[in-house]
Amino acid sequence: MKFKALVLAASCSVAFSAVSAAPVVEFKGEVIDQTCKSSINSQTDSTVMLAEVSASALQTPGATSTITPFTVKVEDCAVDTADLEIGTTFLGYNVTENGNLGNQETGDNAATGVSIQITQNSDGTNPVTLNGPTTVSGLVLPAGQTSATYEFGAQYYAEAPATAGTVKAVAEYALSYN
């Protein structure tokens, strides 16, 4: 009888050690005082249409096109007694070595050698170099207000001599309230 109890105890300890070594998933979050409804160009999921550009204008690596502004808007925010800086975090898909949004179009109609570069303002200066989640400052909710806007920019960027075709790039965005 003692032998059976010892074998049972040993087999239970093996089972528990196998369970304790199993992979785990951890959930994290944050409860905050401030949240706002956000949009880009007044849309929750938005498409920013860049103007057509000639491939000949993008033959030199590093060349850029005319800037296309896009607006991040927050609204329905809780009223605060002080200005609130809101960080806009971009997470790019298919990011290039230069930190731009790579072209996700494929096939015979896809442009090559070109990416989309996000800029910190609508005049095309201060490029945002994407490297994982990348937070950009500039959006400020003024004290006593419930909405605010900030204008970023997007432009074609020559990664290599460009060929004519379609371009599509994707980034997620999130807001952080500082």
CSV table of N, CA and C in Angstrom, one decimal:
chain,number,residue,atom,x,y,z
A,1,MET,N,0.8,-1.2,0.0
A,1,MET,CA,0.0,0.0,0.0
A,1,MET,C,0.9,1.3,0.0
A,2,LYS,N,1.9,1.3,0.8
A,2,LYS,CA,2.8,2.4,0.8
A,2,LYS,C,3.4,2.6,-0.5
A,3,PHE,N,3.7,1.6,-1.2
A,3,PHE,CA,4.4,1.7,-2.5
A,3,PHE,C,3.4,2.4,-3.5
A,4,LYS,N,2.1,2.0,-3.5
A,4,LYS,CA,1.2,2.6,-4.4
A,4,LYS,C,1.0,4.1,-4.2
A,5,ALA,N,1.0,4.5,-2.9
A,5,ALA,CA,0.9,5.9,-2.6
A,5,ALA,C,2.1,6.7,-3.0
A,6,LEU,N,3.2,6.1,-2.9
A,6,LEU,CA,4.5,6.8,-3.3
A,6,LEU,C,4.5,6.9,-4.8
A,7,VAL,N,4.1,5.9,-5.6
A,7,VAL,CA,4.0,6.0,-7.0
A,7,VAL,C,3.0,7.1,-7.5
A,8,LEU,N,1.8,7.1,-6.8
A,8,LEU,CA,0.8,8.1,-7.1
A,8,LEU,C,1.3,9.5,-6.8
A,9,ALA,N,2.0,9.7,-5.7
A,9,ALA,CA,2.5,11.0,-5.3
A,9,ALA,C,3.6,11.4,-6.4
A,10,ALA,N,4.4,10.5,-6.8
A,10,ALA,CA,5.5,10.8,-7.7
A,10,ALA,C,4.8,11.2,-9.1
A,11,SER,N,3.8,10.5,-9.5
A,11,SER,CA,3.2,10.8,-10.8
A,11,SER,C,2.5,12.1,-10.8
A,12,CYS,N,1.9,12.5,-9.6
A,12,CYS,CA,1.2,13.8,-9.5
A,12,CYS,C,2.2,14.9,-9.6
A,13,SER,N,3.4,14.7,-9.0
A,13,SER,CA,4.4,15.8,-9.0
A,13,SER,C,4.9,16.0,-10.4
A,14,VAL,N,5.0,14.9,-11.2
A,14,VAL,CA,5.5,15.0,-12.6
A,14,VAL,C,4.4,15.8,-13.4
A,15,ALA,N,3.1,15.5,-13.2
A,15,ALA,CA,2.1,16.1,-13.9
A,15,ALA,C,2.0,17.6,-13.6
A,16,PHE,N,2.2,18.0,-12.3
A,16,PHE,CA,2.2,19.4,-11.9
A,16,PHE,C,3.4,20.2,-12.5
A,17,SER,N,4.5,19.5,-12.5
A,17,SER,CA,5.7,20.2,-13.0
A,17,SER,C,5.6,20.4,-14.6
A,18,ALA,N,4.9,19.5,-15.2
A,18,ALA,CA,4.6,19.6,-16.7
A,18,ALA,C,3.7,20.8,-16.9
A,19,VAL,N,2.7,20.9,-16.0
A,19,VAL,CA,1.7,22.0,-16.2
A,19,VAL,C,2.4,23.4,-15.9
A,20,SER,N,3.2,23.4,-14.9
A,20,SER,CA,3.8,24.7,-14.5
A,20,SER,C,4.8,25.2,-15.6
A,21,ALA,N,5.3,24.3,-16.4
A,21,ALA,CA,6.3,24.7,-17.5
A,21,ALA,C,5.5,25.1,-18.7
A,22,ALA,N,4.2,25.0,-18.8
A,22,ALA,CA,3.5,25.4,-20.0
A,22,ALA,C,3.6,26.8,-20.3
A,23,PRO,N,3.5,27.2,-21.6
A,23,PRO,CA,3.5,28.6,-21.9
A,23,PRO,C,2.4,29.4,-21.3
A,24,VAL,N,2.6,30.7,-21.1
A,24,VAL,CA,1.5,31.5,-20.5
A,24,VAL,C,1.3,32.7,-21.4
A,25,VAL,N,0.1,33.3,-21.2
A,25,VAL,CA,-0.2,34.5,-21.9
A,25,VAL,C,-0.5,35.5,-20.8
A,26,GLU,N,0.1,36.7,-20.9
A,26,GLU,CA,-0.1,37.8,-19.9
A,26,GLU,C,-0.9,38.9,-20.6
A,27,PHE,N,-1.9,39.4,-19.9
A,27,PHE,CA,-2.7,40.5,-20.4
A,27,PHE,C,-2.4,41.7,-19.5
A,28,LYS,N,-2.2,42.8,-20.2
A,28,LYS,CA,-1.9,44.1,-19.6
A,28,LYS,C,-2.8,45.2,-20.2
A,29,GLY,N,-3.0,46.2,-19.4
A,29,GLY,CA,-3.8,47.3,-19.9
A,29,GLY,C,-3.6,48.5,-19.0
A,30,GLU,N,-4.4,49.5,-19.2
A,30,GLU,CA,-4.3,50.7,-18.4
A,30,GLU,C,-5.6,51.4,-18.4
A,31,VAL,N,-6.0,51.8,-17.2
A,31,VAL,CA,-7.2,52.6,-17.0
A,31,VAL,C,-6.7,54.1,-16.9
A,32,ILE,N,-7.2,54.9,-17.7
A,32,ILE,CA,-6.7,56.3,-17.7
A,32,ILE,C,-7.9,57.3,-17.5
A,33,ASP,N,-7.6,58.5,-17.2
A,33,ASP,CA,-8.6,59.6,-17.0
A,33,ASP,C,-9.1,60.1,-18.3
A,34,GLN,N,-8.3,60.1,-19.3
A,34,GLN,CA,-8.6,60.8,-20.6
A,34,GLN,C,-8.6,59.8,-21.7
A,35,THR,N,-9.7,59.9,-22.5
A,35,THR,CA,-9.8,59.2,-23.8
A,35,THR,C,-10.5,60.1,-24.7
A,36,CYS,N,-10.3,60.0,-26.0
A,36,CYS,CA,-10.9,60.8,-27.0
A,36,CYS,C,-11.3,59.9,-28.2
A,37,LYS,N,-12.3,60.3,-28.9
A,37,LYS,CA,-12.6,59.7,-30.2
A,37,LYS,C,-11.6,60.3,-31.2
A,38,SER,N,-11.0,59.4,-32.0
A,38,SER,CA,-10.0,59.9,-33.0
A,38,SER,C,-10.4,59.5,-34.4
A,39,SER,N,-9.8,60.3,-35.3
A,39,SER,CA,-10.0,60.1,-36.7
A,39,SER,C,-8.9,60.7,-37.5
A,40,ILE,N,-8.8,60.3,-38.8
A,40,ILE,CA,-7.8,60.9,-39.7
A,40,ILE,C,-8.7,61.3,-40.9
A,41,ASN,N,-8.6,62.6,-41.2
A,41,ASN,CA,-9.4,63.2,-42.3
A,41,ASN,C,-10.9,62.9,-42.1
A,42,SER,N,-11.3,63.0,-40.8
A,42,SER,CA,-12.7,62.7,-40.4
A,42,SER,C,-13.2,61.3,-40.6
A,43,GLN,N,-12.3,60.4,-40.8
A,43,GLN,CA,-12.7,58.9,-40.9
A,43,GLN,C,-11.9,58.1,-39.9
A,44,THR,N,-12.6,57.1,-39.3
A,44,THR,CA,-11.9,56.2,-38.4
A,44,THR,C,-10.9,55.4,-39.1
A,45,ASP,N,-11.2,54.8,-40.2
A,45,ASP,CA,-10.2,54.1,-41.1
A,45,ASP,C,-10.2,54.9,-42.3
A,46,SER,N,-9.0,55.5,-42.6
A,46,SER,CA,-8.9,56.5,-43.6
A,46,SER,C,-7.9,56.1,-44.7
A,47,THR,N,-8.2,56.5,-45.9
A,47,THR,CA,-7.2,56.4,-47.0
A,47,THR,C,-6.8,57.8,-47.4
A,48,VAL,N,-5.5,58.0,-47.3
A,48,VAL,CA,-4.9,59.3,-47.7
A,48,VAL,C,-4.5,59.2,-49.2
A,49,MET,N,-5.1,59.9,-50.1
A,49,MET,CA,-4.8,59.8,-51.5
A,49,MET,C,-3.7,60.8,-51.9
A,50,LEU,N,-2.6,60.3,-52.3
A,50,LEU,CA,-1.5,61.1,-52.7
A,50,LEU,C,-1.7,61.4,-54.2
A,51,ALA,N,-1.3,62.6,-54.6
A,51,ALA,CA,-1.4,63.0,-56.0
A,51,ALA,C,-0.4,62.1,-56.9
A,52,GLU,N,-0.8,62.0,-58.1
A,52,GLU,CA,0.1,61.3,-59.0
A,52,GLU,C,1.4,62.0,-59.2
A,53,VAL,N,2.5,61.3,-59.4
A,53,VAL,CA,3.8,61.8,-59.6
A,53,VAL,C,4.5,61.1,-60.7
A,54,SER,N,5.3,61.8,-61.4
A,54,SER,CA,6.0,61.1,-62.5
A,54,SER,C,7.2,60.3,-62.0
A,55,ALA,N,7.3,59.1,-62.5
A,55,ALA,CA,8.4,58.2,-62.1
A,55,ALA,C,9.8,58.9,-62.3
A,56,SER,N,9.8,59.8,-63.3
A,56,SER,CA,11.1,60.5,-63.6
A,56,SER,C,11.5,61.5,-62.5
A,57,ALA,N,10.5,61.9,-61.7
A,57,ALA,CA,10.8,62.8,-60.5
A,57,ALA,C,11.4,62.0,-59.4
A,58,LEU,N,11.3,60.7,-59.4
A,58,LEU,CA,11.8,59.8,-58.3
A,58,LEU,C,12.9,58.9,-58.8
A,59,GLN,N,13.8,59.4,-59.6
A,59,GLN,CA,14.9,58.5,-60.0
A,59,GLN,C,16.1,58.5,-59.1
A,60,THR,N,16.2,59.6,-58.3
A,60,THR,CA,17.4,59.7,-57.4
A,60,THR,C,17.0,59.2,-56.0
A,61,PRO,N,17.6,58.2,-55.4
A,61,PRO,CA,17.3,57.8,-54.1
A,61,PRO,C,17.3,59.0,-53.1
A,62,GLY,N,16.2,59.0,-52.3
A,62,GLY,CA,16.0,60.1,-51.4
A,62,GLY,C,15.2,61.2,-51.9
A,63,ALA,N,14.8,61.2,-53.2
A,63,ALA,CA,14.0,62.2,-53.8
A,63,ALA,C,12.6,62.1,-53.2
A,64,THR,N,11.8,63.2,-53.1
A,64,THR,CA,10.5,63.1,-52.6
A,64,THR,C,9.6,63.9,-53.5
A,65,SER,N,8.3,63.6,-53.3
A,65,SER,CA,7.2,64.3,-54.1
A,65,SER,C,6.6,65.5,-53.3
A,66,THR,N,5.6,66.1,-53.9
A,66,THR,CA,4.9,67.1,-53.2
A,66,THR,C,4.2,66.5,-52.0
A,67,ILE,N,4.1,67.2,-50.9
A,67,ILE,CA,3.5,66.7,-49.7
A,67,ILE,C,2.0,66.7,-49.8
A,68,THR,N,1.4,65.6,-49.2
A,68,THR,CA,-0.1,65.5,-49.1
A,68,THR,C,-0.4,65.6,-47.6
A,69,PRO,N,-1.1,66.7,-47.1
A,69,PRO,CA,-1.4,66.8,-45.7
A,69,PRO,C,-2.5,65.8,-45.3
A,70,PHE,N,-2.4,65.4,-44.1
A,70,PHE,CA,-3.6,64.6,-43.5
A,70,PHE,C,-3.7,65.0,-42.0
A,71,THR,N,-4.9,65.1,-41.6
A,71,THR,CA,-5.3,65.6,-40.3
A,71,THR,C,-5.7,64.6,-39.3
A,72,VAL,N,-5.0,64.5,-38.1
A,72,VAL,CA,-5.5,63.7,-37.0
A,72,VAL,C,-6.3,64.6,-36.1
A,73,LYS,N,-7.5,64.1,-35.8
A,73,LYS,CA,-8.5,64.9,-35.0
A,73,LYS,C,-8.9,64.1,-33.8
A,74,VAL,N,-8.9,64.7,-32.6
A,74,VAL,CA,-9.5,64.1,-31.4
A,74,VAL,C,-10.7,64.9,-31.1
A,75,GLU,N,-11.8,64.2,-30.6
A,75,GLU,CA,-13.0,64.9,-30.2
A,75,GLU,C,-13.7,64.1,-29.1
A,76,ASP,N,-14.7,64.7,-28.5
A,76,ASP,CA,-15.4,64.1,-27.4
A,76,ASP,C,-14.4,63.8,-26.2
A,77,CYS,N,-13.4,64.6,-26.0
A,77,CYS,CA,-12.4,64.4,-25.0
A,77,CYS,C,-13.0,65.0,-23.7
A,78,ALA,N,-12.6,64.5,-22.5
A,78,ALA,CA,-12.9,65.1,-21.3
A,78,ALA,C,-12.2,66.5,-21.1
A,79,VAL,N,-12.9,67.4,-20.6
A,79,VAL,CA,-12.3,68.8,-20.4
A,79,VAL,C,-11.3,68.7,-19.3
A,80,ASP,N,-10.1,69.3,-19.6
A,80,ASP,CA,-9.0,69.3,-18.7
A,80,ASP,C,-8.7,70.7,-18.3
A,81,THR,N,-8.1,71.0,-17.2
A,81,THR,CA,-7.8,72.3,-16.7
A,81,THR,C,-6.4,72.8,-17.3
A,82,ALA,N,-5.6,71.9,-17.9
A,82,ALA,CA,-4.3,72.3,-18.5
A,82,ALA,C,-4.2,71.7,-19.9
A,83,ASP,N,-3.4,72.3,-20.7
A,83,ASP,CA,-3.1,71.7,-22.0
A,83,ASP,C,-2.7,70.3,-21.9
A,84,LEU,N,-3.1,69.4,-22.8
A,84,LEU,CA,-2.8,68.0,-22.7
A,84,LEU,C,-2.1,67.6,-24.0
A,85,GLU,N,-0.8,67.2,-23.9
A,85,GLU,CA,-0.1,66.7,-25.1
A,85,GLU,C,-0.5,65.3,-25.4
A,86,ILE,N,-0.8,65.1,-26.6
A,86,ILE,CA,-1.3,63.8,-27.1
A,86,ILE,C,-0.3,63.3,-28.1
A,87,GLY,N,0.3,62.1,-27.8
A,87,GLY,CA,1.3,61.5,-28.8
A,87,GLY,C,0.5,60.7,-29.8
A,88,THR,N,1.0,60.8,-31.0
A,88,THR,CA,0.4,60.0,-32.1
A,88,THR,C,1.5,58.9,-32.4
A,89,THR,N,1.1,57.7,-32.2
A,89,THR,CA,2.1,56.6,-32.4
A,89,THR,C,1.7,55.9,-33.7
A,90,PHE,N,2.7,55.8,-34.6
A,90,PHE,CA,2.5,55.1,-35.9
A,90,PHE,C,3.2,53.7,-35.9
A,91,LEU,N,2.6,52.7,-36.3
A,91,LEU,CA,3.2,51.4,-36.5
A,91,LEU,C,3.1,51.0,-38.0
A,92,GLY,N,4.2,51.1,-38.7
A,92,GLY,CA,4.1,50.8,-40.1
A,92,GLY,C,4.2,49.4,-40.5
A,93,TYR,N,3.6,49.0,-41.5
A,93,TYR,CA,3.7,47.6,-42.1
A,93,TYR,C,4.7,47.7,-43.2
A,94,ASN,N,5.5,46.7,-43.3
A,94,ASN,CA,6.5,46.6,-44.4
A,94,ASN,C,7.4,47.9,-44.5
A,95,VAL,N,8.0,48.2,-43.3
A,95,VAL,CA,8.9,49.4,-43.2
A,95,VAL,C,10.2,49.1,-43.9
A,96,THR,N,10.6,50.2,-44.7
A,96,THR,CA,11.9,50.1,-45.4
A,96,THR,C,13.1,50.4,-44.5
A,97,GLU,N,14.3,50.1,-45.1
A,97,GLU,CA,15.5,50.4,-44.3
A,97,GLU,C,15.6,51.9,-44.0
A,98,ASN,N,15.0,52.8,-44.8
A,98,ASN,CA,15.0,54.2,-44.5
A,98,ASN,C,13.9,54.6,-43.5
A,99,GLY,N,13.1,53.7,-43.0
A,99,GLY,CA,12.1,54.0,-42.0
A,99,GLY,C,10.8,54.5,-42.6
A,100,ASN,N,10.5,54.2,-43.9
A,100,ASN,CA,9.3,54.6,-44.6
A,100,ASN,C,8.4,53.4,-44.7
A,101,LEU,N,7.2,53.7,-45.2
A,101,LEU,CA,6.2,52.7,-45.4
A,101,LEU,C,6.4,52.1,-46.8
A,102,GLY,N,6.8,50.8,-46.9
A,102,GLY,CA,7.1,50.2,-48.1
A,102,GLY,C,5.8,49.9,-48.9
A,103,ASN,N,6.0,49.9,-50.2
A,103,ASN,CA,4.8,49.6,-51.1
A,103,ASN,C,4.4,48.2,-51.0
A,104,GLN,N,3.1,48.0,-50.7
A,104,GLN,CA,2.5,46.7,-50.5
A,104,GLN,C,1.8,46.1,-51.7
A,105,GLU,N,1.8,47.0,-52.8
A,105,GLU,CA,1.2,46.5,-54.0
A,105,GLU,C,2.1,45.5,-54.6
A,106,THR,N,1.6,44.5,-55.3
A,106,THR,CA,2.4,43.4,-56.0
A,106,THR,C,1.8,43.3,-57.4
A,107,GLY,N,2.6,42.6,-58.2
A,107,GLY,CA,2.1,42.3,-59.5
A,107,GLY,C,2.7,43.2,-60.5
A,108,ASP,N,2.2,43.0,-61.8
A,108,ASP,CA,2.7,43.8,-62.9
A,108,ASP,C,2.4,45.3,-62.8
A,109,ASN,N,1.3,45.7,-62.1
A,109,ASN,CA,1.0,47.1,-62.0
A,109,ASN,C,1.6,47.9,-60.8
A,110,ALA,N,2.4,47.2,-60.0
A,110,ALA,CA,3.0,47.8,-58.8
A,110,ALA,C,4.2,48.7,-59.2
A,111,ALA,N,4.3,49.9,-58.6
A,111,ALA,CA,5.5,50.7,-58.7
A,111,ALA,C,6.6,50.0,-57.9
A,112,THR,N,7.8,50.2,-58.3
A,112,THR,CA,9.0,49.7,-57.6
A,112,THR,C,9.9,50.9,-57.2
A,113,GLY,N,10.7,50.7,-56.2
A,113,GLY,CA,11.7,51.7,-55.8
A,113,GLY,C,11.1,52.9,-55.1
A,114,VAL,N,9.8,52.8,-54.7
A,114,VAL,CA,9.1,53.9,-54.0
A,114,VAL,C,8.4,53.5,-52.7
A,115,SER,N,8.5,54.4,-51.8
A,115,SER,CA,7.8,54.1,-50.5
A,115,SER,C,7.0,55.4,-50.1
A,116,ILE,N,6.3,55.4,-49.0
A,116,ILE,CA,5.6,56.5,-48.5
A,116,ILE,C,6.3,57.0,-47.2
A,117,GLN,N,6.6,58.3,-47.2
A,117,GLN,CA,7.2,58.8,-46.0
A,117,GLN,C,6.2,59.7,-45.3
A,118,ILE,N,6.1,59.5,-44.0
A,118,ILE,CA,5.3,60.4,-43.1
A,118,ILE,C,6.1,61.5,-42.6
A,119,THR,N,5.6,62.7,-42.6
A,119,THR,CA,6.3,63.8,-42.0
A,119,THR,C,5.6,64.4,-40.8
A,120,GLN,N,6.3,65.0,-39.9
A,120,GLN,CA,5.8,65.5,-38.6
A,120,GLN,C,4.9,66.7,-38.8
A,121,ASN,N,4.9,67.3,-40.0
A,121,ASN,CA,4.0,68.4,-40.3
A,121,ASN,C,3.7,68.5,-41.7
A,122,SER,N,2.7,69.3,-42.1
A,122,SER,CA,2.2,69.3,-43.4
A,122,SER,C,3.1,70.1,-44.4
A,123,ASP,N,4.2,70.6,-44.0
A,123,ASP,CA,5.1,71.3,-45.0
A,123,ASP,C,6.2,70.4,-45.5
A,124,GLY,N,6.2,69.1,-45.0
A,124,GLY,CA,7.1,68.1,-45.6
A,124,GLY,C,8.5,68.0,-44.8
A,125,THR,N,8.6,68.9,-43.8
A,125,THR,CA,9.9,68.8,-43.1
A,125,THR,C,9.7,67.8,-41.9
A,126,ASN,N,10.8,67.5,-41.3
A,126,ASN,CA,10.9,66.5,-40.2
A,126,ASN,C,10.2,65.2,-40.5
A,127,PRO,N,10.9,64.4,-41.4
A,127,PRO,CA,10.4,63.0,-41.6
A,127,PRO,C,10.3,62.2,-40.4
A,128,VAL,N,9.3,61.4,-40.3
A,128,VAL,CA,9.1,60.4,-39.2
A,128,VAL,C,9.8,59.1,-39.7
A,129,THR,N,10.9,58.7,-38.9
A,129,THR,CA,11.6,57.5,-39.3
A,129,THR,C,10.9,56.4,-38.4
A,130,LEU,N,10.2,55.5,-39.1
A,130,LEU,CA,9.5,54.4,-38.4
A,130,LEU,C,10.5,53.3,-38.0
A,131,ASN,N,10.4,52.9,-36.8
A,131,ASN,CA,11.2,51.8,-36.3
A,131,ASN,C,10.4,51.2,-35.1
A,132,GLY,N,9.5,50.3,-35.5
A,132,GLY,CA,8.6,49.8,-34.5
A,132,GLY,C,7.6,50.9,-34.2
A,133,PRO,N,6.9,50.8,-33.1
A,133,PRO,CA,5.9,51.8,-32.7
A,133,PRO,C,6.7,53.1,-32.5
A,134,THR,N,6.3,54.2,-33.3
A,134,THR,CA,7.1,55.4,-33.3
A,134,THR,C,6.1,56.6,-32.9
A,135,THR,N,6.4,57.2,-31.8
A,135,THR,CA,5.5,58.2,-31.3
A,135,THR,C,6.0,59.6,-31.7
A,136,VAL,N,5.0,60.4,-32.2
A,136,VAL,CA,5.3,61.8,-32.7
A,136,VAL,C,4.5,62.8,-31.9
A,137,SER,N,5.1,63.8,-31.4
A,137,SER,CA,4.4,64.8,-30.7
A,137,SER,C,3.8,65.9,-31.6
A,138,GLY,N,3.0,66.8,-31.1
A,138,GLY,CA,2.5,67.9,-31.9
A,138,GLY,C,1.0,68.1,-31.6
A,139,LEU,N,0.3,67.1,-31.4
A,139,LEU,CA,-1.2,67.2,-31.1
A,139,LEU,C,-1.4,67.6,-29.7
A,140,VAL,N,-2.0,68.8,-29.5
A,140,VAL,CA,-2.3,69.3,-28.1
A,140,VAL,C,-3.7,69.6,-28.0
A,141,LEU,N,-4.3,69.1,-26.9
A,141,LEU,CA,-5.7,69.4,-26.5
A,141,LEU,C,-5.6,70.6,-25.6
A,142,PRO,N,-6.1,71.8,-26.1
A,142,PRO,CA,-6.0,73.0,-25.2
A,142,PRO,C,-6.9,72.9,-24.0
A,143,ALA,N,-6.4,73.5,-22.9
A,143,ALA,CA,-7.2,73.5,-21.6
A,143,ALA,C,-8.6,74.0,-21.9
A,144,GLY,N,-9.6,73.3,-21.3
A,144,GLY,CA,-11.0,73.7,-21.5
A,144,GLY,C,-11.7,73.3,-22.8
A,145,GLN,N,-10.9,72.6,-23.7
A,145,GLN,CA,-11.5,72.2,-25.0
A,145,GLN,C,-11.8,70.7,-25.0
A,146,THR,N,-12.6,70.3,-25.9
A,146,THR,CA,-13.0,68.9,-26.0
A,146,THR,C,-12.5,68.3,-27.4
A,147,SER,N,-11.9,69.1,-28.2
A,147,SER,CA,-11.4,68.6,-29.5
A,147,SER,C,-10.1,69.4,-29.9
A,148,ALA,N,-9.3,68.7,-30.8
A,148,ALA,CA,-8.1,69.4,-31.3
A,148,ALA,C,-7.7,68.6,-32.6
A,149,THR,N,-6.9,69.3,-33.5
A,149,THR,CA,-6.4,68.7,-34.7
A,149,THR,C,-4.9,68.9,-34.8
A,150,TYR,N,-4.3,68.1,-35.6
A,150,TYR,CA,-2.9,68.3,-35.9
A,150,TYR,C,-2.7,67.7,-37.4
A,151,GLU,N,-1.9,68.5,-38.1
A,151,GLU,CA,-1.7,68.1,-39.5
A,151,GLU,C,-0.3,67.5,-39.8
A,152,PHE,N,-0.3,66.3,-40.2
A,152,PHE,CA,0.9,65.6,-40.6
A,152,PHE,C,1.0,65.7,-42.1
A,153,GLY,N,2.0,65.1,-42.7
A,153,GLY,CA,2.2,65.0,-44.1
A,153,GLY,C,2.6,63.6,-44.6
A,154,ALA,N,2.3,63.3,-45.9
A,154,ALA,CA,2.8,62.1,-46.5
A,154,ALA,C,3.3,62.4,-47.9
A,155,GLN,N,4.3,61.8,-48.3
A,155,GLN,CA,4.9,62.0,-49.6
A,155,GLN,C,5.6,60.7,-50.1
A,156,TYR,N,5.7,60.7,-51.5
A,156,TYR,CA,6.4,59.6,-52.1
A,156,TYR,C,7.9,59.8,-51.8
A,157,TYR,N,8.6,58.7,-51.6
A,157,TYR,CA,10.0,58.7,-51.3
A,157,TYR,C,10.7,57.7,-52.2
A,158,ALA,N,11.8,58.1,-52.9
A,158,ALA,CA,12.5,57.2,-53.8
A,158,ALA,C,13.5,56.4,-53.0
A,159,GLU,N,13.2,55.1,-52.8
A,159,GLU,CA,14.2,54.2,-52.2
A,159,GLU,C,15.3,53.8,-53.2
A,160,ALA,N,14.9,53.8,-54.4
A,160,ALA,CA,15.8,53.4,-55.6
A,160,ALA,C,15.1,54.1,-56.8
A,161,PRO,N,15.7,54.1,-58.0
A,161,PRO,CA,15.0,54.7,-59.1
A,161,PRO,C,13.6,54.0,-59.3
A,162,ALA,N,12.6,54.9,-59.3
A,162,ALA,CA,11.2,54.4,-59.3
A,162,ALA,C,10.8,54.0,-60.7
A,163,THR,N,9.9,53.0,-60.7
A,163,THR,CA,9.2,52.6,-61.9
A,163,THR,C,7.7,53.0,-61.7
A,164,ALA,N,7.0,53.2,-62.8
A,164,ALA,CA,5.6,53.6,-62.8
A,164,ALA,C,4.7,52.5,-62.3
A,165,GLY,N,3.7,52.8,-61.5
A,165,GLY,CA,2.8,51.8,-61.1
A,165,GLY,C,2.0,52.3,-59.8
A,166,THR,N,1.2,51.4,-59.3
A,166,THR,CA,0.4,51.7,-58.1
A,166,THR,C,1.2,51.6,-56.8
A,167,VAL,N,0.8,52.4,-55.8
A,167,VAL,CA,1.5,52.3,-54.5
A,167,VAL,C,0.4,52.2,-53.4
A,168,LYS,N,0.6,51.4,-52.5
A,168,LYS,CA,-0.3,51.3,-51.3
A,168,LYS,C,0.6,51.0,-50.1
A,169,ALA,N,0.4,51.8,-49.1
A,169,ALA,CA,1.2,51.6,-47.8
A,169,ALA,C,0.2,51.6,-46.6
A,170,VAL,N,0.5,50.9,-45.6
A,170,VAL,CA,-0.4,50.8,-44.4
A,170,VAL,C,0.4,51.1,-43.1
A,171,ALA,N,-0.3,51.9,-42.2
A,171,ALA,CA,0.2,52.1,-40.9
A,171,ALA,C,-1.0,52.1,-39.9
A,172,GLU,N,-0.8,51.6,-38.8
A,172,GLU,CA,-1.7,51.7,-37.7
A,172,GLU,C,-1.4,53.0,-36.9
A,173,TYR,N,-2.3,53.5,-36.2
A,173,TYR,CA,-2.0,54.7,-35.3
A,173,TYR,C,-2.7,54.5,-34.0
A,174,ALA,N,-2.2,55.0,-33.0
A,174,ALA,CA,-2.8,55.0,-31.6
A,174,ALA,C,-2.4,56.3,-31.0
A,175,LEU,N,-3.2,56.7,-30.0
A,175,LEU,CA,-2.9,58.0,-29.3
A,175,LEU,C,-2.5,57.7,-27.8
A,176,SER,N,-1.6,58.5,-27.3
A,176,SER,CA,-1.2,58.4,-25.9
A,176,SER,C,-1.3,59.7,-25.3
A,177,TYR,N,-1.9,59.7,-24.1
A,177,TYR,CA,-2.3,61.0,-23.4
A,177,TYR,C,-1.3,61.2,-22.3
A,178,ASN,N,-0.4,62.3,-22.5
A,178,ASN,CA,0.6,62.6,-21.6
A,178,ASN,C,0.3,63.6,-20.6
